[in-house]
Amino acid sequence: MATYRLALTGGLELSGQIREWVCERARTGGFDEDTVARIALAVSEAVTNIVCHAYEGRTDGRIEATLTVDDAALTLRLRDYGIKFDPDAYQPPDLDIPAEGGYGVFLMHTVMDKVQYETGYVEGTELVLVKER
Amino acid sequence: MDYQIQYDEHIAILELHGVLDVESAPTFKTALQSILDKGSNQAVVVDMADVAFMDSSGLGVLIGAYRRLNGMGGRIALVNVVSAVRTVLELTRTQQLFEMYDTRAEAVDALR
């Protein structure tokens, strides 16, 4: 089992930075390119939501990433200190009506095996994304 | 991300280089906007050969362009769509909005 940690402060650029960081380690951990592409999509959507919603587009948002790759799965934990996400308020998009936004959480759930929000912190949220082998 | 715009008669060909995510989406939107601002009955071919990744931010720009073109009698086609980008279109069921071709020549012929 390999565990990696990364802590970054910034804005929209964090989406690409954390996506590339995770993908590189997923490849090293033996995930095929199709699966890595799906993981990349989930990470991109997750970090975009953190920057745009939890941190409301600020350029000084802190995200702590903990990535574990083992024989069973890839598990990514993304901790933020912004506005808490309320999973109960989430409304999935109506796929019969194309929209210019609102697909992020839907895509995360579609391409990953587990998406879980830990909201019990005094400040912020921890998002857990799991992709099984 | 960077881009080039060429014209084949009335057909605009937008060639993209890079990833389409939340950071690059505004640049992509500006590129499409500059084409659409030229008037009605526009035909746009978006060459995505060098776009290895797109998330919902990039998709949102594409859908916005589709809506605007559709509302003014224009057309939009995507060419050289790689598997990772096609997956996003399929998962969101938005692939049906776009004409898709394997080559730029096929797309230009279809939109001519």
CSV table of C-alpha atoms in Angstrom, one decimal:
chain,number,residue,atom,x,y,z
A,1,MET,CA,0.0,0.0,0.0
A,2,ALA,CA,1.3,3.5,-0.9
A,3,THR,CA,0.1,6.7,0.7
A,4,TYR,CA,0.8,10.1,-0.7
A,5,ARG,CA,0.0,13.6,0.7
A,6,LEU,CA,-0.2,17.0,-0.9
A,7,ALA,CA,-1.3,20.3,0.5
A,8,LEU,CA,-1.9,23.3,-1.8
A,9,THR,CA,-3.3,26.8,-1.6
A,10,GLY,CA,-4.7,28.5,-4.6
A,11,GLY,CA,-7.6,29.0,-7.0
A,12,LEU,CA,-8.7,27.4,-10.2
A,13,GLU,CA,-5.3,26.1,-11.1
A,14,LEU,CA,-5.6,23.6,-8.3
A,15,SER,CA,-7.9,21.5,-10.4
A,16,GLY,CA,-5.2,20.7,-12.9
A,17,GLN,CA,-2.5,20.4,-10.4
A,18,ILE,CA,-4.3,17.9,-8.1
A,19,ARG,CA,-5.7,16.0,-11.1
A,20,GLU,CA,-2.2,15.5,-12.6
A,21,TRP,CA,-0.8,14.6,-9.2
A,22,VAL,CA,-3.4,11.9,-8.7
A,23,CYS,CA,-3.3,10.5,-12.2
A,24,GLU,CA,0.5,10.1,-12.1
A,25,ARG,CA,0.2,8.0,-8.9
A,26,ALA,CA,-2.8,6.0,-10.3
A,27,ARG,CA,-0.7,5.0,-13.3
A,28,THR,CA,2.2,4.1,-11.1
A,29,GLY,CA,-0.2,2.0,-9.0
A,30,GLY,CA,-1.2,0.0,-12.1
A,31,PHE,CA,-4.5,1.5,-13.1
A,32,ASP,CA,-5.2,1.3,-16.9
A,33,GLU,CA,-5.5,4.5,-19.0
A,34,ASP,CA,-9.3,4.3,-19.3
A,35,THR,CA,-9.7,4.1,-15.5
A,36,VAL,CA,-7.1,6.9,-15.0
A,37,ALA,CA,-9.2,9.1,-17.4
A,38,ARG,CA,-12.3,8.4,-15.2
A,39,ILE,CA,-10.4,9.2,-12.0
A,40,ALA,CA,-9.1,12.4,-13.7
A,41,LEU,CA,-12.6,13.5,-14.4
A,42,ALA,CA,-13.8,12.9,-10.8
A,43,VAL,CA,-10.8,14.7,-9.3
A,44,SER,CA,-11.3,17.6,-11.7
A,45,GLU,CA,-15.0,18.0,-10.8
A,46,ALA,CA,-14.2,17.6,-7.1
A,47,VAL,CA,-11.5,20.3,-6.9
A,48,THR,CA,-13.5,22.6,-9.2
A,49,ASN,CA,-16.5,22.4,-6.8
A,50,ILE,CA,-14.2,23.0,-3.8
A,51,VAL,CA,-12.7,26.1,-5.4
A,52,CYS,CA,-15.9,27.5,-6.9
A,53,HIS,CA,-18.3,26.7,-4.2
A,54,ALA,CA,-16.6,25.9,-0.9
A,55,TYR,CA,-14.1,28.8,-1.4
A,56,GLU,CA,-16.5,30.8,-3.7
A,57,GLY,CA,-13.8,31.3,-6.3
A,58,ARG,CA,-11.1,32.6,-3.9
A,59,THR,CA,-7.5,32.3,-4.9
A,60,ASP,CA,-6.2,31.3,-1.5
A,61,GLY,CA,-8.2,28.2,-0.7
A,62,ARG,CA,-6.3,25.4,1.0
A,63,ILE,CA,-6.9,21.8,-0.1
A,64,GLU,CA,-5.2,18.8,1.6
A,65,ALA,CA,-5.1,15.7,-0.5
A,66,THR,CA,-4.4,12.2,0.9
A,67,LEU,CA,-4.1,9.5,-1.7
A,68,THR,CA,-3.9,5.8,-0.9
A,69,VAL,CA,-3.3,3.1,-3.6
A,70,ASP,CA,-3.5,-0.5,-2.6
A,71,ASP,CA,-4.4,-3.9,-4.1
A,72,ALA,CA,-8.1,-3.2,-3.7
A,73,ALA,CA,-8.6,0.4,-4.6
A,74,LEU,CA,-7.5,4.0,-5.1
A,75,THR,CA,-8.8,6.2,-2.3
A,76,LEU,CA,-8.6,10.0,-2.5
A,77,ARG,CA,-9.5,12.3,0.5
A,78,LEU,CA,-9.8,16.0,-0.3
A,79,ARG,CA,-10.1,18.2,2.8
A,80,ASP,CA,-11.1,21.8,2.5
A,81,TYR,CA,-11.8,24.6,5.0
A,82,GLY,CA,-14.5,26.4,3.1
A,83,ILE,CA,-18.3,26.5,3.1
A,84,LYS,CA,-19.6,23.1,4.0
A,85,PHE,CA,-21.2,21.0,1.2
A,86,ASP,CA,-24.7,19.7,2.0
A,87,PRO,CA,-25.1,16.4,0.3
A,88,ASP,CA,-28.8,16.3,1.1
A,89,ALA,CA,-29.4,19.5,-0.9
A,90,TYR,CA,-27.9,17.9,-4.1
A,91,GLN,CA,-30.2,17.6,-7.1
A,92,PRO,CA,-29.0,15.4,-10.0
A,93,PRO,CA,-29.2,17.0,-13.4
A,94,ASP,CA,-32.1,16.1,-15.8
A,95,LEU,CA,-30.2,14.5,-18.6
A,96,ASP,CA,-33.1,15.1,-21.0
A,97,ILE,CA,-32.5,18.9,-20.7
A,98,PRO,CA,-28.9,19.8,-21.6
A,99,ALA,CA,-27.5,22.5,-19.3
A,100,GLU,CA,-24.3,24.5,-19.2
A,101,GLY,CA,-23.7,23.4,-15.6
A,102,GLY,CA,-24.7,21.1,-12.8
A,103,TYR,CA,-23.0,17.9,-14.0
A,104,GLY,CA,-20.0,17.8,-11.6
A,105,VAL,CA,-21.4,15.8,-8.7
A,106,PHE,CA,-23.3,13.6,-11.1
A,107,LEU,CA,-20.1,12.7,-13.0
A,108,MET,CA,-18.2,12.0,-9.8
A,109,HIS,CA,-20.9,9.5,-8.7
A,110,THR,CA,-21.0,8.0,-12.2
A,111,VAL,CA,-17.2,7.3,-12.7
A,112,MET,CA,-16.3,6.4,-9.1
A,113,ASP,CA,-17.3,3.5,-7.0
A,114,LYS,CA,-17.8,5.5,-3.8
A,115,VAL,CA,-18.4,9.3,-3.2
A,116,GLN,CA,-18.7,10.3,0.4
A,117,TYR,CA,-18.8,13.6,2.2
A,118,GLU,CA,-17.6,13.9,5.7
A,119,THR,CA,-19.2,17.0,7.1
A,120,GLY,CA,-18.6,16.5,10.9
A,121,TYR,CA,-15.7,18.9,11.0
A,122,VAL,CA,-16.0,22.3,12.8
A,123,GLU,CA,-14.8,23.9,9.6
A,124,GLY,CA,-15.0,22.6,6.0
A,125,THR,CA,-15.6,19.2,4.4
A,126,GLU,CA,-13.7,16.1,3.5
A,127,LEU,CA,-14.7,14.4,0.3
A,128,VAL,CA,-13.7,10.8,-0.1
A,129,LEU,CA,-13.5,9.3,-3.6
A,130,VAL,CA,-12.9,5.6,-4.1
A,131,LYS,CA,-12.1,3.7,-7.4
A,132,GLU,CA,-12.0,-0.1,-6.9
A,133,ARG,CA,-9.7,-2.2,-9.1
B,1,MET,CA,-4.9,26.1,-23.5
B,2,ASP,CA,-4.4,27.9,-26.8
B,3,TYR,CA,-6.3,27.8,-30.1
B,4,GLN,CA,-6.3,28.8,-33.7
B,5,ILE,CA,-9.2,29.9,-35.9
B,6,GLN,CA,-9.2,29.4,-39.6
B,7,TYR,CA,-12.0,29.9,-42.2
B,8,ASP,CA,-13.0,27.6,-45.1
B,9,GLU,CA,-15.4,29.9,-46.9
B,10,HIS,CA,-18.1,30.5,-44.2
B,11,ILE,CA,-17.1,27.6,-42.0
B,12,ALA,CA,-15.0,28.5,-38.9
B,13,ILE,CA,-12.5,25.8,-37.8
B,14,LEU,CA,-11.5,26.1,-34.2
B,15,GLU,CA,-8.4,24.1,-33.4
B,16,LEU,CA,-7.9,23.6,-29.7
B,17,HIS,CA,-4.6,22.6,-27.9
B,18,GLY,CA,-4.6,21.6,-24.2
B,19,VAL,CA,-7.1,20.5,-21.6
B,20,LEU,CA,-10.6,21.8,-21.2
B,21,ASP,CA,-11.2,22.4,-17.5
B,22,VAL,CA,-12.3,25.1,-15.2
B,23,GLU,CA,-9.1,27.1,-15.7
B,24,SER,CA,-9.1,27.0,-19.5
B,25,ALA,CA,-12.9,27.2,-20.1
B,26,PRO,CA,-12.9,31.0,-20.2
B,27,THR,CA,-10.3,31.0,-23.0
B,28,PHE,CA,-12.4,28.4,-24.9
B,29,LYS,CA,-15.5,30.5,-24.4
B,30,THR,CA,-13.7,33.6,-25.7
B,31,ALA,CA,-12.6,31.7,-28.9
B,32,LEU,CA,-16.1,30.5,-29.6
B,33,GLN,CA,-17.6,33.9,-28.8
B,34,SER,CA,-15.3,35.6,-31.3
B,35,ILE,CA,-16.7,33.2,-34.0
B,36,LEU,CA,-20.3,33.5,-33.0
B,37,ASP,CA,-20.2,37.3,-32.8
B,38,LYS,CA,-19.6,37.4,-36.6
B,39,GLY,CA,-23.2,36.9,-37.3
B,40,SER,CA,-26.0,34.4,-37.9
B,41,ASN,CA,-26.0,31.1,-39.8
B,42,GLN,CA,-22.6,30.3,-38.5
B,43,ALA,CA,-21.0,26.9,-39.0
B,44,VAL,CA,-18.3,25.9,-36.6
B,45,VAL,CA,-16.0,22.9,-36.6
B,46,VAL,CA,-14.2,22.3,-33.4
B,47,ASP,CA,-11.1,20.2,-33.9
B,48,MET,CA,-10.3,18.4,-30.6
B,49,ALA,CA,-7.4,16.2,-31.7
B,50,ASP,CA,-5.1,17.8,-29.2
B,51,VAL,CA,-7.6,17.9,-26.3
B,52,ALA,CA,-6.9,14.9,-24.2
B,53,PHE,CA,-9.1,15.9,-21.3
B,54,MET,CA,-12.4,17.7,-20.8
B,55,ASP,CA,-14.5,18.0,-17.7
B,56,SER,CA,-18.0,19.6,-17.1
B,57,SER,CA,-16.5,23.1,-17.3
B,58,GLY,CA,-15.4,22.5,-20.9
B,59,LEU,CA,-18.7,20.7,-21.7
B,60,GLY,CA,-20.6,23.7,-20.4
B,61,VAL,CA,-18.9,26.0,-22.9
B,62,LEU,CA,-19.7,23.5,-25.7
B,63,ILE,CA,-23.4,23.3,-24.7
B,64,GLY,CA,-23.5,27.1,-24.5
B,65,ALA,CA,-22.2,27.4,-28.0
B,66,TYR,CA,-24.6,24.7,-29.3
B,67,ARG,CA,-27.5,26.6,-27.7
B,68,ARG,CA,-26.5,29.9,-29.3
B,69,LEU,CA,-25.9,28.4,-32.7
B,70,ASN,CA,-29.1,26.4,-32.6
B,71,GLY,CA,-31.0,29.6,-31.8
B,72,MET,CA,-29.7,31.4,-34.8
B,73,GLY,CA,-29.8,28.7,-37.4
B,74,GLY,CA,-26.1,27.7,-37.1
B,75,ARG,CA,-24.4,24.3,-36.8
B,76,ILE,CA,-21.5,22.9,-34.7
B,77,ALA,CA,-19.5,19.8,-35.4
B,78,LEU,CA,-16.8,18.1,-33.3
B,79,VAL,CA,-13.9,16.3,-35.0
B,80,ASN,CA,-11.1,14.0,-33.7
B,81,VAL,CA,-12.8,13.5,-30.3
B,82,VAL,CA,-10.6,11.3,-28.1
B,83,SER,CA,-12.1,8.6,-26.0
B,84,ALA,CA,-11.8,10.5,-22.6
B,85,VAL,CA,-13.7,13.5,-24.1
B,86,ARG,CA,-16.3,11.3,-25.8
B,87,THR,CA,-17.0,9.5,-22.5
B,88,VAL,CA,-18.0,12.9,-20.9
B,89,LEU,CA,-20.4,13.6,-23.7
B,90,GLU,CA,-21.9,10.1,-23.5
B,91,LEU,CA,-22.3,10.0,-19.7
B,92,THR,CA,-24.1,13.3,-19.8
B,93,ARG,CA,-26.1,12.3,-22.9
B,94,THR,CA,-25.0,15.4,-24.7
B,95,GLN,CA,-23.3,13.7,-27.6
B,96,GLN,CA,-26.6,13.8,-29.4
B,97,LEU,CA,-26.3,17.6,-29.6
B,98,PHE,CA,-23.2,17.6,-31.7
B,99,GLU,CA,-22.4,16.3,-35.2
B,100,MET,CA,-19.2,14.3,-34.8
B,101,TYR,CA,-16.8,13.4,-37.5
B,102,ASP,CA,-13.5,11.5,-37.7
B,103,THR,CA,-11.7,14.1,-39.8
B,104,ARG,CA,-11.8,17.8,-40.4
B,105,ALA,CA,-12.5,17.4,-44.1
B,106,GLU,CA,-15.6,15.3,-43.4
B,107,ALA,CA,-16.9,17.9,-41.0
B,108,VAL,CA,-16.3,20.8,-43.4
B,109,ASP,CA,-18.0,18.8,-46.3
B,110,ALA,CA,-21.0,18.1,-44.1
B,111,LEU,CA,-21.4,21.7,-42.9
B,112,ARG,CA,-20.8,23.3,-46.4
